[in-house]
Amino acid sequence: MEPFFVFVGNYWWLVFPLMGVFAAVGNRYERSARRRHQRRLEMLHAKAEVRAARRGQVLPPYGTAGVPTQAPATASAATEVPQKVQLQRLFDAHDEITRRWLEYELDVAKLIEFPAMSDGRQPLTAAFLRARHAADRARPASADAKLTAEDFAAYRTAVTDYEVAFDVAERDARRLKDTGFTDVERHRLDTAKQLLSVAVDQAATPAERQLAYKRVRRELDGLIALSDDAIEVLETKVSLELPAASSSGRDTGGPSLSKAGTPEADGAGGDALRQAQGAQPGAEGAQPGAHPEPQAMPAPWPVPKKS
């Protein structure tokens, strides 16, 4: 260690030029980092310009520091595209995002597959819902409305935020799927998914669809909150009547062939089908030539009320 201290004692003055060298290296690294950051901002701005061009919008130019300027659009830029045309394009983008969201909100099968899209406790879903409310509040009454430059810019920003928030929330919901549930809850979701296919199957009997519908509601209770609109859409699908081919036996007076050989056709379900076709149960033991009185057609089974 003694030679080291001797060297430091004799050449202590080298500290000053070394400090200059280190300072120069640090400044060069900082300038390089700033250039990389500016190029990244320019790339993001270029992508935003492409997306805005697809909607017929014009983004403000970049400032000298590489940050988007906040100055309002000039009068010449406003006269290039009429405000009515720009508003209609914003309306179309707004409605398209709402349509994509309603595919999750009204389709129970999609809600079971991606439950995070209906869960307001998820941070990204909550952010999307806030952006949706903001866009709806900022939306003018019609494309003919005369807006100030500030109001138009506010609505355009709200629609952009709405679109970005939906894309982020959708990607997150597709990534999460049912990972936020326990094994027992995931089993209930799988059961509800299988029963849902029966509830909307037109080849099934009304009794089968009604039973499957009740079990779907029971399995989803406490797991996924269905909106009133989603329940109404599901009930409409469940209450659809059987295809005309399944009731051909009623037209010809013969037995129905759609459920032949099944336990339902041979047991109580078969009696119900024969009664719907105008024949009384147990008519096989009637005397030849006896013509039973025609029976009134039963009313369609009621759809369960919303719980």
PDB file of C-alpha atoms in Angstrom:
ATOM      1  CA  MET A   1       0.000   0.000   0.000  1.00  0.00           C
ATOM      2  CA  GLU A   2       2.967   2.321   0.569  1.00  0.00           C
ATOM      3  CA  PRO A   3       3.770   2.729  -3.182  1.00  0.00           C
ATOM      4  CA  PHE A   4       0.134   3.693  -3.773  1.00  0.00           C
ATOM      5  CA  PHE A   5       0.220   6.461  -1.206  1.00  0.00           C
ATOM      6  CA  VAL A   6       3.542   7.634  -2.607  1.00  0.00           C
ATOM      7  CA  PHE A   7       2.018   7.814  -6.098  1.00  0.00           C
ATOM      8  CA  VAL A   8      -1.041   9.723  -4.840  1.00  0.00           C
ATOM      9  CA  GLY A   9       1.161  12.099  -2.896  1.00  0.00           C
ATOM     10  CA  ASN A  10       3.326  12.848  -5.916  1.00  0.00           C
ATOM     11  CA  TYR A  11       0.575  13.042  -8.572  1.00  0.00           C
ATOM     12  CA  TRP A  12      -2.389  14.438  -6.636  1.00  0.00           C
ATOM     13  CA  TRP A  13      -2.787  17.179  -9.252  1.00  0.00           C
ATOM     14  CA  LEU A  14      -4.089  14.547 -11.761  1.00  0.00           C
ATOM     15  CA  VAL A  15      -7.478  14.693  -9.984  1.00  0.00           C
ATOM     16  CA  PHE A  16      -8.372  17.953 -11.710  1.00  0.00           C
ATOM     17  CA  PRO A  17      -7.933  16.810 -15.346  1.00  0.00           C
ATOM     18  CA  LEU A  18      -9.665  13.505 -14.522  1.00  0.00           C
ATOM     19  CA  MET A  19     -12.653  15.411 -13.195  1.00  0.00           C
ATOM     20  CA  GLY A  20     -12.877  17.236 -16.507  1.00  0.00           C
ATOM     21  CA  VAL A  21     -12.765  13.949 -18.406  1.00  0.00           C
ATOM     22  CA  PHE A  22     -15.538  12.433 -16.271  1.00  0.00           C
ATOM     23  CA  ALA A  23     -17.672  15.542 -16.686  1.00  0.00           C
ATOM     24  CA  ALA A  24     -17.301  15.391 -20.478  1.00  0.00           C
ATOM     25  CA  VAL A  25     -18.287  11.704 -20.546  1.00  0.00           C
ATOM     26  CA  GLY A  26     -21.330  12.412 -18.365  1.00  0.00           C
ATOM     27  CA  ASN A  27     -22.453  15.308 -20.574  1.00  0.00           C
ATOM     28  CA  ARG A  28     -22.114  13.184 -23.679  1.00  0.00           C
ATOM     29  CA  TYR A  29     -24.212  10.396 -22.149  1.00  0.00           C
ATOM     30  CA  GLU A  30     -26.877  12.911 -21.118  1.00  0.00           C
ATOM     31  CA  ARG A  31     -27.074  14.375 -24.636  1.00  0.00           C
ATOM     32  CA  SER A  32     -27.374  10.881 -26.070  1.00  0.00           C
ATOM     33  CA  ALA A  33     -30.216  10.060 -23.664  1.00  0.00           C
ATOM     34  CA  ARG A  34     -32.023  13.258 -24.649  1.00  0.00           C
ATOM     35  CA  ARG A  35     -31.729  12.409 -28.341  1.00  0.00           C
ATOM     36  CA  ARG A  36     -33.111   8.918 -27.743  1.00  0.00           C
ATOM     37  CA  HIS A  37     -36.001  10.360 -25.760  1.00  0.00           C
ATOM     38  CA  GLN A  38     -36.754  12.890 -28.503  1.00  0.00           C
ATOM     39  CA  ARG A  39     -36.698  10.195 -31.199  1.00  0.00           C
ATOM     40  CA  ARG A  40     -39.094   8.120 -29.092  1.00  0.00           C
ATOM     41  CA  LEU A  41     -41.475  11.075 -28.777  1.00  0.00           C
ATOM     42  CA  GLU A  42     -41.278  11.717 -32.504  1.00  0.00           C
ATOM     43  CA  MET A  43     -42.107   8.066 -33.196  1.00  0.00           C
ATOM     44  CA  LEU A  44     -45.118   8.221 -30.879  1.00  0.00           C
ATOM     45  CA  HIS A  45     -46.275  11.442 -32.512  1.00  0.00           C
ATOM     46  CA  ALA A  46     -45.929   9.906 -35.986  1.00  0.00           C
ATOM     47  CA  LYS A  47     -48.094   6.960 -34.948  1.00  0.00           C
ATOM     48  CA  ALA A  48     -50.666   9.341 -33.499  1.00  0.00           C
ATOM     49  CA  GLU A  49     -50.697  11.292 -36.762  1.00  0.00           C
ATOM     50  CA  VAL A  50     -51.424   8.105 -38.717  1.00  0.00           C
ATOM     51  CA  ARG A  51     -54.329   7.220 -36.435  1.00  0.00           C
ATOM     52  CA  ALA A  52     -55.648  10.779 -36.578  1.00  0.00           C
ATOM     53  CA  ALA A  53     -55.417  10.829 -40.374  1.00  0.00           C
ATOM     54  CA  ARG A  54     -57.634   7.759 -40.542  1.00  0.00           C
ATOM     55  CA  ARG A  55     -60.290   9.721 -38.623  1.00  0.00           C
ATOM     56  CA  GLY A  56     -59.774  12.858 -40.690  1.00  0.00           C
ATOM     57  CA  GLN A  57     -58.117  14.803 -37.894  1.00  0.00           C
ATOM     58  CA  VAL A  58     -55.047  17.027 -38.003  1.00  0.00           C
ATOM     59  CA  LEU A  59     -52.715  16.976 -35.016  1.00  0.00           C
ATOM     60  CA  PRO A  60     -50.872  20.157 -34.009  1.00  0.00           C
ATOM     61  CA  PRO A  61     -47.187  20.253 -35.025  1.00  0.00           C
ATOM     62  CA  TYR A  62     -44.376  19.531 -32.651  1.00  0.00           C
ATOM     63  CA  GLY A  63     -42.630  22.386 -30.845  1.00  0.00           C
ATOM     64  CA  THR A  64     -38.953  23.111 -30.979  1.00  0.00           C
ATOM     65  CA  ALA A  65     -38.336  20.909 -27.914  1.00  0.00           C
ATOM     66  CA  GLY A  66     -40.077  17.920 -29.441  1.00  0.00           C
ATOM     67  CA  VAL A  67     -43.230  18.305 -27.291  1.00  0.00           C
ATOM     68  CA  PRO A  68     -46.654  18.717 -28.925  1.00  0.00           C
ATOM     69  CA  THR A  69     -47.782  22.323 -28.768  1.00  0.00           C
ATOM     70  CA  GLN A  70     -51.038  23.177 -27.015  1.00  0.00           C
ATOM     71  CA  ALA A  71     -51.994  26.020 -29.347  1.00  0.00           C
ATOM     72  CA  PRO A  72     -55.448  25.711 -30.961  1.00  0.00           C
ATOM     73  CA  ALA A  73     -55.769  24.871 -34.619  1.00  0.00           C
ATOM     74  CA  THR A  74     -55.382  27.807 -36.958  1.00  0.00           C
ATOM     75  CA  ALA A  75     -58.226  29.164 -39.048  1.00  0.00           C
ATOM     76  CA  SER A  76     -56.684  27.847 -42.261  1.00  0.00           C
ATOM     77  CA  ALA A  77     -56.568  24.300 -40.881  1.00  0.00           C
ATOM     78  CA  ALA A  78     -60.187  24.593 -39.741  1.00  0.00           C
ATOM     79  CA  THR A  79     -61.326  25.596 -43.227  1.00  0.00           C
ATOM     80  CA  GLU A  80     -59.672  22.613 -44.874  1.00  0.00           C
ATOM     81  CA  VAL A  81     -62.282  20.186 -43.539  1.00  0.00           C
ATOM     82  CA  PRO A  82     -65.722  21.497 -42.509  1.00  0.00           C
ATOM     83  CA  GLN A  83     -66.541  21.091 -38.847  1.00  0.00           C
ATOM     84  CA  LYS A  84     -69.671  19.104 -39.733  1.00  0.00           C
ATOM     85  CA  VAL A  85     -67.574  16.491 -41.550  1.00  0.00           C
ATOM     86  CA  GLN A  86     -65.092  16.279 -38.696  1.00  0.00           C
ATOM     87  CA  LEU A  87     -67.910  15.901 -36.165  1.00  0.00           C
ATOM     88  CA  GLN A  88     -69.494  13.112 -38.194  1.00  0.00           C
ATOM     89  CA  ARG A  89     -66.190  11.260 -38.273  1.00  0.00           C
ATOM     90  CA  LEU A  90     -65.872  11.656 -34.519  1.00  0.00           C
ATOM     91  CA  PHE A  91     -69.448  10.391 -34.107  1.00  0.00           C
ATOM     92  CA  ASP A  92     -68.615   7.308 -36.183  1.00  0.00           C
ATOM     93  CA  ALA A  93     -65.511   6.592 -34.090  1.00  0.00           C
ATOM     94  CA  HIS A  94     -67.489   7.169 -30.883  1.00  0.00           C
ATOM     95  CA  ASP A  95     -70.296   4.821 -31.977  1.00  0.00           C
ATOM     96  CA  GLU A  96     -67.836   2.149 -33.108  1.00  0.00           C
ATOM     97  CA  ILE A  97     -66.193   2.014 -29.691  1.00  0.00           C
ATOM     98  CA  THR A  98     -69.604   1.851 -28.019  1.00  0.00           C
ATOM     99  CA  ARG A  99     -70.630  -0.989 -30.336  1.00  0.00           C
ATOM    100  CA  ARG A 100     -67.496  -2.954 -29.450  1.00  0.00           C
ATOM    101  CA  TRP A 101     -68.156  -2.399 -25.751  1.00  0.00           C
ATOM    102  CA  LEU A 102     -71.799  -3.505 -26.035  1.00  0.00           C
ATOM    103  CA  GLU A 103     -70.596  -6.817 -27.477  1.00  0.00           C
ATOM    104  CA  TYR A 104     -69.197  -7.533 -24.021  1.00  0.00           C
ATOM    105  CA  GLU A 105     -71.955  -5.823 -22.044  1.00  0.00           C
ATOM    106  CA  LEU A 106     -74.915  -7.600 -23.700  1.00  0.00           C
ATOM    107  CA  ASP A 107     -73.419 -10.976 -24.645  1.00  0.00           C
ATOM    108  CA  VAL A 108     -73.489 -13.213 -21.568  1.00  0.00           C
ATOM    109  CA  ALA A 109     -71.157 -15.716 -23.250  1.00  0.00           C
ATOM    110  CA  LYS A 110     -68.488 -13.001 -23.676  1.00  0.00           C
ATOM    111  CA  LEU A 111     -68.998 -11.829 -20.116  1.00  0.00           C
ATOM    112  CA  ILE A 112     -68.324 -15.354 -18.884  1.00  0.00           C
ATOM    113  CA  GLU A 113     -65.241 -15.598 -21.113  1.00  0.00           C
ATOM    114  CA  PHE A 114     -63.845 -12.153 -20.177  1.00  0.00           C
ATOM    115  CA  PRO A 115     -65.420 -11.169 -16.841  1.00  0.00           C
ATOM    116  CA  ALA A 116     -63.011  -8.276 -16.257  1.00  0.00           C
ATOM    117  CA  MET A 117     -64.818  -6.183 -18.908  1.00  0.00           C
ATOM    118  CA  SER A 118     -67.854  -5.903 -16.604  1.00  0.00           C
ATOM    119  CA  ASP A 119     -65.944  -5.562 -13.338  1.00  0.00           C
ATOM    120  CA  GLY A 120     -65.688  -1.926 -12.310  1.00  0.00           C
ATOM    121  CA  ARG A 121     -63.215  -2.895  -9.589  1.00  0.00           C
ATOM    122  CA  GLN A 122     -60.557  -3.475 -12.223  1.00  0.00           C
ATOM    123  CA  PRO A 123     -58.511  -0.252 -12.530  1.00  0.00           C
ATOM    124  CA  LEU A 124     -58.331  -0.316 -16.346  1.00  0.00           C
ATOM    125  CA  THR A 125     -62.033  -1.110 -16.688  1.00  0.00           C
ATOM    126  CA  ALA A 126     -62.890   1.713 -14.287  1.00  0.00           C
ATOM    127  CA  ALA A 127     -60.704   4.091 -16.318  1.00  0.00           C
ATOM    128  CA  PHE A 128     -62.518   3.030 -19.486  1.00  0.00           C
ATOM    129  CA  LEU A 129     -65.924   3.648 -17.890  1.00  0.00           C
ATOM    130  CA  ARG A 130     -64.830   7.125 -16.805  1.00  0.00           C
ATOM    131  CA  ALA A 131     -63.595   7.858 -20.331  1.00  0.00           C
ATOM    132  CA  ARG A 132     -66.924   6.653 -21.747  1.00  0.00           C
ATOM    133  CA  HIS A 133     -68.895   8.991 -19.497  1.00  0.00           C
ATOM    134  CA  ALA A 134     -66.604  11.891 -20.391  1.00  0.00           C
ATOM    135  CA  ALA A 135     -67.032  11.241 -24.128  1.00  0.00           C
ATOM    136  CA  ASP A 136     -70.813  10.971 -23.779  1.00  0.00           C
ATOM    137  CA  ARG A 137     -70.976  14.252 -21.869  1.00  0.00           C
ATOM    138  CA  ALA A 138     -68.794  16.077 -24.393  1.00  0.00           C
ATOM    139  CA  ARG A 139     -70.715  14.724 -27.425  1.00  0.00           C
ATOM    140  CA  PRO A 140     -72.746  17.400 -29.251  1.00  0.00           C
ATOM    141  CA  ALA A 141     -76.410  16.876 -30.020  1.00  0.00           C
ATOM    142  CA  SER A 142     -75.804  16.490 -33.761  1.00  0.00           C
ATOM    143  CA  ALA A 143     -73.207  17.009 -36.449  1.00  0.00           C
ATOM    144  CA  ASP A 144     -74.900  20.298 -37.372  1.00  0.00           C
ATOM    145  CA  ALA A 145     -74.103  21.791 -33.965  1.00  0.00           C
ATOM    146  CA  LYS A 146     -71.895  24.876 -34.026  1.00  0.00           C
ATOM    147  CA  LEU A 147     -69.044  24.354 -31.596  1.00  0.00           C
ATOM    148  CA  THR A 148     -66.289  26.649 -30.514  1.00  0.00           C
ATOM    149  CA  ALA A 149     -62.715  25.612 -31.116  1.00  0.00           C
ATOM    150  CA  GLU A 150     -62.334  24.733 -27.429  1.00  0.00           C
ATOM    151  CA  ASP A 151     -65.498  22.572 -27.323  1.00  0.00           C
ATOM    152  CA  PHE A 152     -64.547  20.762 -30.525  1.00  0.00           C
ATOM    153  CA  ALA A 153     -61.027  20.078 -29.241  1.00  0.00           C
ATOM    154  CA  ALA A 154     -62.472  18.839 -25.942  1.00  0.00           C
ATOM    155  CA  TYR A 155     -64.793  16.370 -27.693  1.00  0.00           C
ATOM    156  CA  ARG A 156     -62.020  15.171 -29.994  1.00  0.00           C
ATOM    157  CA  THR A 157     -59.763  14.568 -27.001  1.00  0.00           C
ATOM    158  CA  ALA A 158     -62.566  12.745 -25.161  1.00  0.00           C
ATOM    159  CA  VAL A 159     -63.160  10.397 -28.108  1.00  0.00           C
ATOM    160  CA  THR A 160     -59.440   9.665 -28.380  1.00  0.00           C
ATOM    161  CA  ASP A 161     -59.222   8.925 -24.653  1.00  0.00           C
ATOM    162  CA  TYR A 162     -62.320   6.729 -24.956  1.00  0.00           C
ATOM    163  CA  GLU A 163     -60.751   4.676 -27.750  1.00  0.00           C
ATOM    164  CA  VAL A 164     -57.400   4.291 -26.007  1.00  0.00           C
ATOM    165  CA  ALA A 165     -59.037   3.349 -22.683  1.00  0.00           C
ATOM    166  CA  PHE A 166     -61.163   0.683 -24.359  1.00  0.00           C
ATOM    167  CA  ASP A 167     -58.220  -0.867 -26.190  1.00  0.00           C
ATOM    168  CA  VAL A 168     -56.192  -1.032 -22.978  1.00  0.00           C
ATOM    169  CA  ALA A 169     -59.081  -2.463 -20.940  1.00  0.00           C
ATOM    170  CA  GLU A 170     -59.887  -5.043 -23.623  1.00  0.00           C
ATOM    171  CA  ARG A 171     -56.304  -6.273 -23.844  1.00  0.00           C
ATOM    172  CA  ASP A 172     -56.120  -6.541 -20.071  1.00  0.00           C
ATOM    173  CA  ALA A 173     -59.435  -8.442 -19.861  1.00  0.00           C
ATOM    174  CA  ARG A 174     -58.324 -10.907 -22.537  1.00  0.00           C
ATOM    175  CA  ARG A 175     -55.079 -11.402 -20.637  1.00  0.00           C
ATOM    176  CA  LEU A 176     -56.729 -11.950 -17.271  1.00  0.00           C
ATOM    177  CA  LYS A 177     -59.763 -14.019 -18.355  1.00  0.00           C
ATOM    178  CA  ASP A 178     -60.872 -15.928 -15.231  1.00  0.00           C
ATOM    179  CA  THR A 179     -57.579 -15.810 -13.315  1.00  0.00           C
ATOM    180  CA  GLY A 180     -59.183 -13.668 -10.629  1.00  0.00           C
ATOM    181  CA  PHE A 181     -61.491 -16.512  -9.547  1.00  0.00           C
ATOM    182  CA  THR A 182     -60.868 -19.529  -7.373  1.00  0.00           C
ATOM    183  CA  ASP A 183     -60.974 -23.090  -8.682  1.00  0.00           C
ATOM    184  CA  VAL A 184     -64.533 -23.549  -7.414  1.00  0.00           C
ATOM    185  CA  GLU A 185     -65.655 -20.299  -9.037  1.00  0.00           C
ATOM    186  CA  ARG A 186     -63.981 -21.220 -12.329  1.00  0.00           C
ATOM    187  CA  HIS A 187     -65.837 -24.529 -12.254  1.00  0.00           C
ATOM    188  CA  ARG A 188     -69.090 -22.605 -11.822  1.00  0.00           C
ATOM    189  CA  LEU A 189     -68.208 -20.400 -14.779  1.00  0.00           C
ATOM    190  CA  ASP A 190     -67.521 -23.454 -16.950  1.00  0.00           C
ATOM    191  CA  THR A 191     -70.842 -24.968 -15.894  1.00  0.00           C
ATOM    192  CA  ALA A 192     -72.666 -21.735 -16.727  1.00  0.00           C
ATOM    193  CA  LYS A 193     -70.973 -21.639 -20.128  1.00  0.00           C
ATOM    194  CA  GLN A 194     -72.175 -25.174 -20.954  1.00  0.00           C
ATOM    195  CA  LEU A 195     -75.701 -24.487 -19.706  1.00  0.00           C
ATOM    196  CA  LEU A 196     -75.839 -21.263 -21.711  1.00  0.00           C
ATOM    197  CA  SER A 197     -75.352 -23.198 -24.946  1.00  0.00           C
ATOM    198  CA  VAL A 198     -78.410 -25.284 -24.030  1.00  0.00           C
ATOM    199  CA  ALA A 199     -80.476 -22.251 -23.034  1.00  0.00           C
ATOM    200  CA  VAL A 200     -80.097 -20.631 -26.464  1.00  0.00           C
ATOM    201  CA  ASP A 201     -80.265 -23.870 -28.467  1.00  0.00           C
ATOM    202  CA  GLN A 202     -83.420 -23.844 -30.610  1.00  0.00           C
ATOM    203  CA  ALA A 203     -83.224 -27.617 -30.959  1.00  0.00           C
ATOM    204  CA  ALA A 204     -83.916 -27.980 -27.232  1.00  0.00           C
ATOM    205  CA  THR A 205     -87.419 -28.005 -25.826  1.00  0.00           C
ATOM    206  CA  PRO A 206     -88.817 -24.923 -24.072  1.00  0.00           C
ATOM    207  CA  ALA A 207     -88.665 -26.780 -20.754  1.00  0.00           C
ATOM    208  CA  GLU A 208     -84.992 -27.615 -21.303  1.00  0.00           C
ATOM    209  CA  ARG A 209     -84.169 -24.020 -22.231  1.00  0.00           C
ATOM    210  CA  GLN A 210     -86.050 -22.675 -19.230  1.00  0.00           C
ATOM    211  CA  LEU A 211     -84.269 -25.029 -16.847  1.00  0.00           C
ATOM    212  CA  ALA A 212     -80.851 -24.225 -18.356  1.00  0.00           C
ATOM    213  CA  TYR A 213     -81.597 -20.500 -18.135  1.00  0.00           C
ATOM    214  CA  LYS A 214     -82.462 -20.740 -14.430  1.00  0.00           C
ATOM    215  CA  ARG A 215     -79.296 -22.701 -13.720  1.00  0.00           C
ATOM    216  CA  VAL A 216     -77.156 -20.174 -15.638  1.00  0.00           C
ATOM    217  CA  ARG A 217     -78.532 -17.370 -13.466  1.00  0.00           C
ATOM    218  CA  ARG A 218     -77.889 -19.443 -10.353  1.00  0.00           C
ATOM    219  CA  GLU A 219     -74.295 -20.294 -11.310  1.00  0.00           C
ATOM    220  CA  LEU A 220     -73.445 -16.655 -12.125  1.00  0.00           C
ATOM    221  CA  ASP A 221     -75.028 -15.296  -8.966  1.00  0.00           C
ATOM    222  CA  GLY A 222     -72.286 -13.657  -6.916  1.00  0.00           C
ATOM    223  CA  LEU A 223     -69.646 -14.079  -9.652  1.00  0.00           C
ATOM    224  CA  ILE A 224     -70.715 -11.801 -12.528  1.00  0.00           C
ATOM    225  CA  ALA A 225     -73.260  -9.003 -12.289  1.00  0.00           C
ATOM    226  CA  LEU A 226     -75.497  -9.078 -15.360  1.00  0.00           C
ATOM    227  CA  SER A 227     -77.047  -5.797 -16.435  1.00  0.00           C
ATOM    228  CA  ASP A 228     -80.784  -5.532 -17.055  1.00  0.00           C
ATOM    229  CA  ASP A 229     -80.137  -5.147 -20.783  1.00  0.00           C
ATOM    230  CA  ALA A 230     -77.993  -8.299 -20.850  1.00  0.00           C
ATOM    231  CA  ILE A 231     -80.734 -10.252 -19.047  1.00  0.00           C
ATOM    232  CA  GLU A 232     -83.343  -8.970 -21.493  1.00  0.00           C
ATOM    233  CA  VAL A 233     -81.243 -10.003 -24.495  1.00  0.00           C
ATOM    234  CA  LEU A 234     -80.636 -13.446 -22.980  1.00  0.00           C
ATOM    235  CA  GLU A 235     -84.325 -13.941 -22.192  1.00  0.00           C
ATOM    236  CA  THR A 236     -85.204 -13.031 -25.777  1.00  0.00           C
ATOM    237  CA  LYS A 237     -82.840 -15.716 -27.054  1.00  0.00           C
ATOM    238  CA  VAL A 238     -84.144 -18.288 -24.573  1.00  0.00           C
ATOM    239  CA  SER A 239     -87.807 -17.665 -25.372  1.00  0.00           C
ATOM    240  CA  LEU A 240     -87.418 -18.294 -29.106  1.00  0.00           C
ATOM    241  CA  GLU A 241     -89.817 -20.965 -30.325  1.00  0.00           C
ATOM    242  CA  LEU A 242     -88.725 -24.251 -31.860  1.00  0.00           C
ATOM    243  CA  PRO A 243     -88.143 -24.321 -35.632  1.00  0.00           C
ATOM    244  CA  ALA A 244     -91.153 -25.159 -37.806  1.00  0.00           C
ATOM    245  CA  ALA A 245     -89.631 -28.529 -38.786  1.00  0.00           C
ATOM    246  CA  SER A 246     -89.888 -29.755 -35.201  1.00  0.00           C
ATOM    247  CA  SER A 247     -93.683 -29.232 -35.186  1.00  0.00           C
ATOM    248  CA  SER A 248     -94.375 -31.016 -38.482  1.00  0.00           C
ATOM    249  CA  GLY A 249     -96.126 -33.782 -36.602  1.00  0.00           C
ATOM    250  CA  ARG A 250     -98.786 -31.318 -35.493  1.00  0.00           C
ATOM    251  CA  ASP A 251     -99.571 -30.436 -39.103  1.00  0.00           C
ATOM    252  CA  THR A 252     -99.888 -34.021 -40.285  1.00  0.00           C
ATOM    253  CA  GLY A 253    -101.543 -35.406 -37.191  1.00  0.00           C
ATOM    254  CA  GLY A 254     -98.713 -37.897 -36.685  1.00  0.00           C
ATOM    255  CA  PRO A 255     -96.170 -38.097 -33.894  1.00  0.00           C
ATOM    256  CA  SER A 256     -93.319 -35.663 -33.703  1.00  0.00           C
ATOM    257  CA  LEU A 257     -89.985 -37.084 -34.865  1.00  0.00           C
ATOM    258  CA  SER A 258     -87.624 -34.508 -33.390  1.00  0.00           C
ATOM    259  CA  LYS A 259     -87.504 -36.120 -29.937  1.00  0.00           C
ATOM    260  CA  ALA A 260     -88.348 -39.683 -30.805  1.00  0.00           C
ATOM    261  CA  GLY A 261     -86.695 -42.282 -28.637  1.00  0.00           C
ATOM    262  CA  THR A 262     -85.624 -39.796 -25.961  1.00  0.00           C
ATOM    263  CA  PRO A 263     -86.704 -40.115 -22.316  1.00  0.00           C
ATOM    264  CA  GLU A 264     -88.571 -36.821 -22.614  1.00  0.00           C
ATOM    265  CA  ALA A 265     -90.604 -38.076 -25.581  1.00  0.00           C
ATOM    266  CA  ASP A 266     -91.417 -41.392 -23.915  1.00  0.00           C
ATOM    267  CA  GLY A 267     -92.279 -39.962 -20.493  1.00  0.00           C
ATOM    268  CA  ALA A 268     -93.843 -36.743 -19.306  1.00  0.00           C
ATOM    269  CA  GLY A 269     -92.139 -34.776 -22.053  1.00  0.00           C
ATOM    270  CA  GLY A 270     -93.756 -37.012 -24.673  1.00  0.00           C
ATOM    271  CA  ASP A 271     -97.174 -36.440 -23.098  1.00  0.00           C
ATOM    272  CA  ALA A 272     -96.564 -32.702 -23.283  1.00  0.00           C
ATOM    273  CA  LEU A 273     -95.608 -32.943 -26.933  1.00  0.00           C
ATOM    274  CA  ARG A 274     -98.665 -35.060 -27.736  1.00  0.00           C
ATOM    275  CA  GLN A 275    -100.859 -32.636 -25.896  1.00  0.00           C
ATOM    276  CA  ALA A 276     -99.349 -29.764 -27.880  1.00  0.00           C
ATOM    277  CA  GLN A 277    -100.131 -31.705 -31.062  1.00  0.00           C
ATOM    278  CA  GLY A 278    -103.802 -32.044 -30.167  1.00  0.00           C
ATOM    279  CA  ALA A 279    -103.745 -35.649 -28.868  1.00  0.00           C
ATOM    280  CA  GLN A 280    -104.594 -36.610 -25.307  1.00  0.00           C
ATOM    281  CA  PRO A 281    -102.107 -38.682 -23.275  1.00  0.00           C
ATOM    282  CA  GLY A 282    -103.011 -42.333 -23.206  1.00  0.00           C
ATOM    283  CA  ALA A 283    -105.057 -42.134 -26.395  1.00  0.00           C
ATOM    284  CA  GLU A 284    -103.615 -45.454 -27.509  1.00  0.00           C
ATOM    285  CA  GLY A 285    -106.143 -47.271 -25.302  1.00  0.00           C
ATOM    286  CA  ALA A 286    -109.156 -45.401 -26.741  1.00  0.00           C
ATOM    287  CA  GLN A 287    -111.758 -47.225 -28.773  1.00  0.00           C
ATOM    288  CA  PRO A 288    -111.321 -47.269 -32.544  1.00  0.00           C
ATOM    289  CA  GLY A 289    -113.202 -44.536 -34.283  1.00  0.00           C
ATOM    290  CA  ALA A 290    -113.328 -42.313 -31.217  1.00  0.00           C
ATOM    291  CA  HIS A 291    -112.364 -38.780 -32.034  1.00  0.00           C
ATOM    292  CA  PRO A 292    -111.100 -36.793 -29.043  1.00  0.00           C
ATOM    293  CA  GLU A 293    -112.163 -33.235 -28.769  1.00  0.00           C
ATOM    294  CA  PRO A 294    -109.552 -30.754 -30.026  1.00  0.00           C
ATOM    295  CA  GLN A 295    -107.453 -29.303 -27.259  1.00  0.00           C
ATOM    296  CA  ALA A 296    -106.479 -25.643 -27.072  1.00  0.00           C
ATOM    297  CA  MET A 297    -102.847 -24.924 -27.758  1.00  0.00           C
ATOM    298  CA  PRO A 298    -100.957 -24.081 -24.554  1.00  0.00           C
ATOM    299  CA  ALA A 299     -99.586 -20.603 -24.218  1.00  0.00           C
ATOM    300  CA  PRO A 300     -95.825 -20.210 -24.554  1.00  0.00           C
ATOM    301  CA  TRP A 301     -93.996 -20.831 -21.322  1.00  0.00           C
ATOM    302  CA  PRO A 302     -93.328 -17.622 -19.425  1.00  0.00           C
ATOM    303  CA  VAL A 303     -89.851 -16.259 -19.283  1.00  0.00           C
ATOM    304  CA  PRO A 304     -88.689 -15.994 -15.662  1.00  0.00           C
ATOM    305  CA  LYS A 305     -88.806 -12.508 -14.283  1.00  0.00           C
ATOM    306  CA  LYS A 306     -85.607 -10.611 -13.667  1.00  0.00           C
ATOM    307  CA  SER A 307     -84.245 -11.329 -10.220  1.00  0.00           C
TER     308      SER A 307
END
